[in-house]
mmCIF file of C-alpha atoms and ligand atoms in Angstrom:
data_model
loop_
_atom_site.group_PDB
_atom_site.id
_atom_site.type_symbol
_atom_site.label_atom_id
_atom_site.label_comp_id
_atom_site.label_asym_id
_atom_site.label_seq_id
_atom_site.Cartn_x
_atom_site.Cartn_y
_atom_site.Cartn_z
ATOM 1 C CA MET P 1001 -58.033 56.628 -31.678
ATOM 2 C CA ASN P 1002 -57.836 60.281 -31.191
ATOM 3 C CA ILE P 1003 -57.468 62.632 -28.456
ATOM 4 C CA VAL P 1004 -60.585 64.422 -26.989
ATOM 5 C CA ALA P 1005 -58.512 67.226 -25.025
ATOM 6 C CA ASP P 1006 -55.827 68.951 -26.321
ATOM 7 C CA THR P 1007 -53.791 70.161 -22.872
ATOM 8 C CA HIS P 1008 -50.662 71.647 -23.936
ATOM 9 C CA THR P 1009 -51.253 74.759 -26.449
ATOM 10 C CA HIS P 1010 -50.236 78.051 -26.409
ATOM 11 C CA THR P 1011 -51.968 81.550 -27.111
ATOM 12 C CA ILE P 1012 -50.526 84.953 -28.572
ATOM 13 C CA ALA P 1013 -49.989 85.688 -24.654
ATOM 14 C CA SER P 1014 -46.617 83.414 -25.785
ATOM 15 C CA SER P 1015 -45.242 85.878 -28.376
ATOM 16 C CA HIS P 1016 -44.216 83.135 -30.883
ATOM 17 C CA ALA P 1017 -47.431 81.405 -30.563
ATOM 18 C CA TYR P 1018 -49.996 83.022 -33.185
ATOM 19 C CA GLY P 1019 -53.830 82.463 -31.671
ATOM 20 C CA THR P 1020 -56.183 84.182 -29.636
ATOM 21 C CA ILE P 1021 -57.971 81.860 -27.168
ATOM 22 C CA ILE P 1022 -61.102 82.300 -29.080
ATOM 23 C CA GLU P 1023 -59.214 81.367 -32.527
ATOM 24 C CA MET P 1024 -57.746 78.356 -30.475
ATOM 25 C CA ALA P 1025 -60.966 77.272 -29.289
ATOM 26 C CA THR P 1026 -62.968 77.664 -32.313
ATOM 27 C CA TYR P 1027 -60.205 75.524 -34.205
ATOM 28 C CA ALA P 1028 -60.295 72.954 -31.538
ATOM 29 C CA ALA P 1029 -64.173 72.543 -31.709
ATOM 30 C CA LYS P 1030 -63.660 71.944 -35.617
ATOM 31 C CA HIS P 1031 -61.258 69.490 -34.963
ATOM 32 C CA GLY P 1032 -63.343 67.736 -32.749
ATOM 33 C CA LEU P 1033 -61.646 68.098 -29.535
ATOM 34 C CA SER P 1034 -63.981 68.898 -26.424
ATOM 35 C CA CYS P 1035 -61.501 70.633 -24.328
ATOM 36 C CA ILE P 1036 -57.844 72.591 -24.429
ATOM 37 C CA ALA P 1037 -55.687 73.956 -22.012
ATOM 38 C CA MET P 1038 -54.196 77.154 -22.336
ATOM 39 C CA THR P 1039 -50.891 76.890 -20.984
ATOM 40 C CA ASP P 1040 -48.589 79.794 -22.025
ATOM 41 C CA HIS P 1041 -45.218 80.075 -21.123
ATOM 42 C CA ALA P 1042 -44.314 81.061 -17.654
ATOM 43 C CA PRO P 1043 -42.140 84.218 -16.895
ATOM 44 C CA ALA P 1044 -38.691 82.495 -17.054
ATOM 45 C CA MET P 1045 -38.733 82.246 -20.728
ATOM 46 C CA ASP P 1046 -37.954 85.144 -22.872
ATOM 47 C CA ASP P 1047 -41.336 85.046 -24.900
ATOM 48 C CA ALA P 1048 -43.164 84.264 -21.598
ATOM 49 C CA ALA P 1049 -46.779 86.395 -20.871
ATOM 50 C CA HIS P 1050 -46.207 88.812 -18.122
ATOM 51 C CA VAL P 1051 -47.237 87.446 -14.512
ATOM 52 C CA TRP P 1052 -50.238 89.700 -15.038
ATOM 53 C CA HIS P 1053 -51.309 87.380 -17.625
ATOM 54 C CA PHE P 1054 -51.803 84.419 -14.652
ATOM 55 C CA PHE P 1055 -53.756 87.158 -12.496
ATOM 56 C CA ASN P 1056 -56.103 87.241 -14.777
ATOM 57 C CA LEU P 1057 -57.311 84.233 -16.163
ATOM 58 C CA HIS P 1058 -60.330 83.606 -13.913
ATOM 59 C CA LEU P 1059 -61.494 86.396 -16.849
ATOM 60 C CA ILE P 1060 -61.564 83.427 -19.300
ATOM 61 C CA PRO P 1061 -64.851 81.194 -19.441
ATOM 62 C CA ASN P 1062 -65.273 77.873 -18.739
ATOM 63 C CA TYR P 1063 -66.739 77.295 -22.188
ATOM 64 C CA ILE P 1064 -65.582 79.124 -25.745
ATOM 65 C CA GLU P 1065 -67.417 77.522 -28.718
ATOM 66 C CA GLY P 1066 -68.633 74.479 -26.835
ATOM 67 C CA VAL P 1067 -65.043 73.978 -25.644
ATOM 68 C CA ARG P 1068 -64.175 73.082 -22.232
ATOM 69 C CA VAL P 1069 -61.194 75.851 -21.595
ATOM 70 C CA LEU P 1070 -58.936 74.844 -18.612
ATOM 71 C CA THR P 1071 -56.386 77.643 -17.887
ATOM 72 C CA GLY P 1072 -53.058 77.204 -16.539
ATOM 73 C CA ALA P 1073 -49.497 77.669 -17.447
ATOM 74 C CA GLU P 1074 -46.384 75.977 -19.150
ATOM 75 C CA THR P 1075 -44.068 76.633 -16.291
ATOM 76 C CA ASN P 1076 -40.479 76.136 -16.081
ATOM 77 C CA ILE P 1077 -38.283 73.807 -14.084
ATOM 78 C CA ILE P 1078 -35.901 76.180 -13.295
ATOM 79 C CA ASP P 1079 -33.277 74.422 -10.804
ATOM 80 C CA TYR P 1080 -32.149 70.959 -10.295
ATOM 81 C CA GLU P 1081 -34.081 70.774 -7.024
ATOM 82 C CA GLY P 1082 -37.437 70.800 -9.108
ATOM 83 C CA HIS P 1083 -38.745 74.626 -8.193
ATOM 84 C CA ILE P 1084 -40.782 75.782 -10.987
ATOM 85 C CA ASP P 1085 -41.370 79.637 -12.015
ATOM 86 C CA LEU P 1086 -44.765 80.458 -10.457
ATOM 87 C CA PRO P 1087 -45.575 81.254 -7.042
ATOM 88 C CA GLU P 1088 -48.383 78.667 -5.425
ATOM 89 C CA ASP P 1089 -51.015 81.762 -4.663
ATOM 90 C CA LEU P 1090 -51.330 81.619 -8.727
ATOM 91 C CA LEU P 1091 -50.568 77.746 -9.104
ATOM 92 C CA LYS P 1092 -53.527 76.875 -6.883
ATOM 93 C CA LYS P 1093 -55.902 78.854 -9.172
ATOM 94 C CA MET P 1094 -54.721 77.095 -12.395
ATOM 95 C CA ASP P 1095 -57.152 74.008 -13.825
ATOM 96 C CA TRP P 1096 -53.838 72.959 -15.569
ATOM 97 C CA VAL P 1097 -50.091 72.961 -14.574
ATOM 98 C CA VAL P 1098 -47.806 71.317 -16.851
ATOM 99 C CA ALA P 1099 -43.705 71.664 -16.152
ATOM 100 C CA SER P 1100 -41.216 71.480 -18.854
ATOM 101 C CA PHE P 1101 -37.341 71.598 -18.841
ATOM 102 C CA HIS P 1102 -36.343 74.679 -21.356
ATOM 103 C CA PRO P 1103 -32.819 75.292 -21.917
ATOM 104 C CA GLU P 1104 -33.569 78.982 -22.007
ATOM 105 C CA ALA P 1105 -34.779 79.058 -18.358
ATOM 106 C CA ILE P 1106 -32.517 76.181 -17.428
ATOM 107 C CA LYS P 1107 -28.933 75.108 -18.320
ATOM 108 C CA PRO P 1108 -29.181 72.002 -19.371
ATOM 109 C CA GLY P 1109 -26.780 69.331 -16.688
ATOM 110 C CA THR P 1110 -25.781 66.009 -15.774
ATOM 111 C CA VAL P 1111 -28.134 63.096 -16.026
ATOM 112 C CA GLU P 1112 -28.427 63.023 -12.150
ATOM 113 C CA GLN P 1113 -28.821 66.666 -11.953
ATOM 114 C CA HIS P 1114 -31.938 66.110 -14.294
ATOM 115 C CA THR P 1115 -33.031 63.285 -12.108
ATOM 116 C CA GLU P 1116 -33.208 65.022 -8.962
ATOM 117 C CA ALA P 1117 -34.855 68.028 -10.234
ATOM 118 C CA ILE P 1118 -37.708 65.510 -11.504
ATOM 119 C CA LEU P 1119 -37.891 63.938 -8.300
ATOM 120 C CA GLY P 1120 -38.221 67.462 -6.515
ATOM 121 C CA MET P 1121 -41.268 68.536 -9.400
ATOM 122 C CA LEU P 1122 -42.920 65.311 -8.593
ATOM 123 C CA LYS P 1123 -43.523 67.005 -4.881
ATOM 124 C CA ASN P 1124 -45.400 69.638 -5.996
ATOM 125 C CA PRO P 1125 -49.185 69.325 -5.635
ATOM 126 C CA TYR P 1126 -50.020 71.329 -8.030
ATOM 127 C CA ILE P 1127 -48.545 70.121 -11.013
ATOM 128 C CA ASP P 1128 -50.506 67.836 -13.624
ATOM 129 C CA VAL P 1129 -47.778 67.150 -16.448
ATOM 130 C CA PHE P 1130 -44.235 66.701 -16.897
ATOM 131 C CA GLY P 1131 -44.085 68.396 -20.641
ATOM 132 C CA HIS P 1132 -41.981 67.184 -23.075
ATOM 133 C CA PRO P 1133 -39.497 64.818 -21.693
ATOM 134 C CA GLY P 1134 -37.309 62.910 -24.712
ATOM 135 C CA PRO P 1135 -35.032 65.508 -25.829
ATOM 136 C CA ASN P 1136 -31.443 64.509 -25.697
ATOM 137 C CA ASN P 1137 -29.828 67.730 -23.980
ATOM 138 C CA PHE P 1138 -32.346 66.454 -20.811
ATOM 139 C CA LYS P 1139 -31.951 63.071 -20.515
ATOM 140 C CA PHE P 1140 -32.547 61.389 -17.246
ATOM 141 C CA ASP P 1141 -32.674 58.499 -15.685
ATOM 142 C CA TYR P 1142 -35.726 56.675 -16.836
ATOM 143 C CA ASP P 1143 -35.757 53.445 -15.438
ATOM 144 C CA TYR P 1144 -35.608 55.084 -12.050
ATOM 145 C CA VAL P 1145 -38.252 57.986 -12.413
ATOM 146 C CA VAL P 1146 -40.591 56.621 -14.860
ATOM 147 C CA PRO P 1147 -42.253 54.467 -12.495
ATOM 148 C CA LYS P 1148 -42.107 57.180 -9.565
ATOM 149 C CA PHE P 1149 -45.196 58.516 -11.710
ATOM 150 C CA LYS P 1150 -47.496 56.096 -10.863
ATOM 151 C CA ASP P 1151 -49.901 57.190 -8.330
ATOM 152 C CA SER P 1152 -48.180 60.642 -8.437
ATOM 153 C CA GLY P 1153 -50.812 62.515 -9.791
ATOM 154 C CA LYS P 1154 -48.631 63.649 -12.427
ATOM 155 C CA TYR P 1155 -48.880 62.300 -16.006
ATOM 156 C CA ILE P 1156 -45.935 62.159 -18.645
ATOM 157 C CA GLU P 1157 -46.726 63.878 -21.849
ATOM 158 C CA PHE P 1158 -45.912 62.545 -25.391
ATOM 159 C CA ASN P 1159 -46.022 65.561 -27.340
ATOM 160 C CA ALA P 1160 -46.125 65.831 -30.749
ATOM 161 C CA SER P 1161 -44.525 68.733 -31.944
ATOM 162 C CA SER P 1162 -41.184 67.908 -29.618
ATOM 163 C CA PHE P 1163 -40.877 64.875 -32.091
ATOM 164 C CA THR P 1164 -40.484 67.327 -35.090
ATOM 165 C CA PHE P 1165 -37.864 69.202 -33.360
ATOM 166 C CA ARG P 1166 -36.003 68.110 -30.202
ATOM 167 C CA ALA P 1167 -33.366 65.789 -31.128
ATOM 168 C CA GLY P 1168 -33.910 62.571 -29.458
ATOM 169 C CA ALA P 1169 -37.205 63.331 -28.511
ATOM 170 C CA LYS P 1170 -38.878 60.252 -30.741
ATOM 171 C CA GLU P 1171 -36.362 57.922 -29.749
ATOM 172 C CA ASN P 1172 -36.205 58.601 -26.207
ATOM 173 C CA MET P 1173 -40.153 58.484 -25.621
ATOM 174 C CA ARG P 1174 -40.476 55.351 -27.280
ATOM 175 C CA TYR P 1175 -38.126 53.756 -24.698
ATOM 176 C CA VAL P 1176 -40.260 55.913 -21.993
ATOM 177 C CA ALA P 1177 -43.881 54.395 -23.482
ATOM 178 C CA LYS P 1178 -42.239 50.952 -22.765
ATOM 179 C CA LEU P 1179 -41.502 51.504 -19.520
ATOM 180 C CA CYS P 1180 -44.951 53.164 -18.666
ATOM 181 C CA ALA P 1181 -46.905 50.593 -20.188
ATOM 182 C CA LYS P 1182 -44.468 48.277 -18.227
ATOM 183 C CA HIS P 1183 -44.991 49.944 -14.606
ATOM 184 C CA GLY P 1184 -48.786 51.456 -15.399
ATOM 185 C CA VAL P 1185 -47.969 54.852 -15.674
ATOM 186 C CA GLU P 1186 -50.281 57.209 -16.889
ATOM 187 C CA VAL P 1187 -49.728 59.649 -19.992
ATOM 188 C CA VAL P 1188 -51.168 62.562 -21.925
ATOM 189 C CA VAL P 1189 -50.874 62.925 -25.362
ATOM 190 C CA ASN P 1190 -50.845 66.803 -26.792
ATOM 191 C CA SER P 1191 -49.899 69.065 -29.497
ATOM 192 C CA ASP P 1192 -48.167 71.652 -27.928
ATOM 193 C CA SER P 1193 -49.640 73.755 -30.718
ATOM 194 C CA HIS P 1194 -48.463 77.304 -31.143
ATOM 195 C CA SER P 1195 -51.199 78.242 -33.886
ATOM 196 C CA PRO P 1196 -54.770 77.375 -34.003
ATOM 197 C CA PHE P 1197 -54.267 75.305 -37.476
ATOM 198 C CA ASN P 1198 -52.282 72.483 -35.089
ATOM 199 C CA VAL P 1199 -54.305 72.265 -32.573
ATOM 200 C CA GLY P 1200 -55.404 68.371 -31.613
ATOM 201 C CA ASP P 1201 -52.823 67.529 -34.430
ATOM 202 C CA VAL P 1202 -50.939 64.655 -32.316
ATOM 203 C CA GLN P 1203 -51.112 61.920 -34.797
ATOM 204 C CA ILE P 1204 -47.096 61.589 -34.642
ATOM 205 C CA ALA P 1205 -47.450 60.721 -30.813
ATOM 206 C CA LEU P 1206 -50.032 58.271 -31.388
ATOM 207 C CA ASP P 1207 -48.329 56.476 -34.235
ATOM 208 C CA LEU P 1208 -45.430 56.019 -31.914
ATOM 209 C CA LEU P 1209 -47.685 54.828 -29.130
ATOM 210 C CA ARG P 1210 -49.637 52.467 -31.413
ATOM 211 C CA GLU P 1211 -45.671 51.096 -32.292
ATOM 212 C CA VAL P 1212 -45.273 49.979 -29.131
ATOM 213 C CA ASP P 1213 -48.694 48.549 -28.189
ATOM 214 C CA PHE P 1214 -48.899 51.069 -25.599
ATOM 215 C CA PRO P 1215 -51.982 50.033 -23.298
ATOM 216 C CA PRO P 1216 -55.010 52.659 -24.317
ATOM 217 C CA GLU P 1217 -56.593 52.786 -20.719
ATOM 218 C CA LEU P 1218 -53.177 54.608 -20.124
ATOM 219 C CA ILE P 1219 -53.636 57.520 -22.021
ATOM 220 C CA ILE P 1220 -56.178 59.566 -20.011
ATOM 221 C CA ASN P 1221 -57.467 61.900 -22.704
ATOM 222 C CA THR P 1222 -58.441 59.831 -25.795
ATOM 223 C CA ASP P 1223 -61.576 59.183 -23.639
ATOM 224 C CA LEU P 1224 -63.413 61.796 -22.354
ATOM 225 C CA GLU P 1225 -64.833 60.231 -19.502
ATOM 226 C CA ARG P 1226 -61.124 58.802 -18.441
ATOM 227 C CA PHE P 1227 -60.312 62.792 -18.940
ATOM 228 C CA LYS P 1228 -62.932 64.015 -16.691
ATOM 229 C CA ARG P 1229 -62.282 61.346 -13.965
ATOM 230 C CA ALA P 1230 -58.064 63.017 -14.391
ATOM 231 C CA LEU P 1231 -59.546 65.922 -13.538
ATOM 232 C CA SER P 1232 -61.932 65.137 -10.629
ATOM 233 C CA ASN P 1233 -58.655 63.500 -8.986
ATOM 234 C CA ARG P 1234 -56.740 66.372 -9.431
ATOM 235 C CA HIS P 1235 -54.915 67.913 -5.669
ATOM 236 C CA ILE P 1236 -57.717 70.604 -6.473
ATOM 237 C CA PRO P 1237 -60.435 69.206 -8.443
ATOM 238 C CA VAL P 1238 -61.959 70.464 -11.662
ATOM 239 C CA VAL P 1239 -65.238 70.313 -12.342
ATOM 240 C CA TYR P 1240 -65.790 69.706 -16.333
HETATM 241 ZN ZN1 ZN C 1307 -42.207 73.553 -23.698
HETATM 242 ZN ZN1 ZN C 1308 -45.282 74.348 -24.708
#
């Protein structure tokens, strides 16, 4: 099993990432991917792309080197009501939107506060993915929140790079995986790559899902038809 689309990647528009979109797509093609999403950091992060970056995403062609390029952002959850740091007029033009907790953009709070933030975020129709949910500093009420993702039009991310450096991410996501399987919640497996060299590198996340006997049909991006269906079921459908 491997992914066909990597829906969380960064380009040089985020200053601690090292590839242009052409380089990212070129390596994605080399690594056998059909699609990548370009999800640079939204303005609440220090290394974020300027807001003008997001205004101009329509200049990116749908296909580069034969790879479907979805334009979007990794937005920041900036308060415990679940608001994010890009306005609706920009979000509605995007193909794919990730929303994540980053300590640089929101002070880690209590389990209850994180839980409230996620429930608030779930009400935002423009968000597709809850990015890297696992770290210890942003724990939430897993048992209560995970089932709420079912039929929400949003996916829980298994973020491979997070497993390597965010404390608790891997262990907590093992528990989240079991809950997703139990409640039929769909997930997406992404690299969060910050350089062309590790686009599509998600083995550590796929291994974890295999270890818990995760149902493959709940992973939206390991099958192209399933992934296309997810895009067409979006709040604003995306044509592949
Ligand atoms: Zn992130
Ligand atoms: Zn990221």
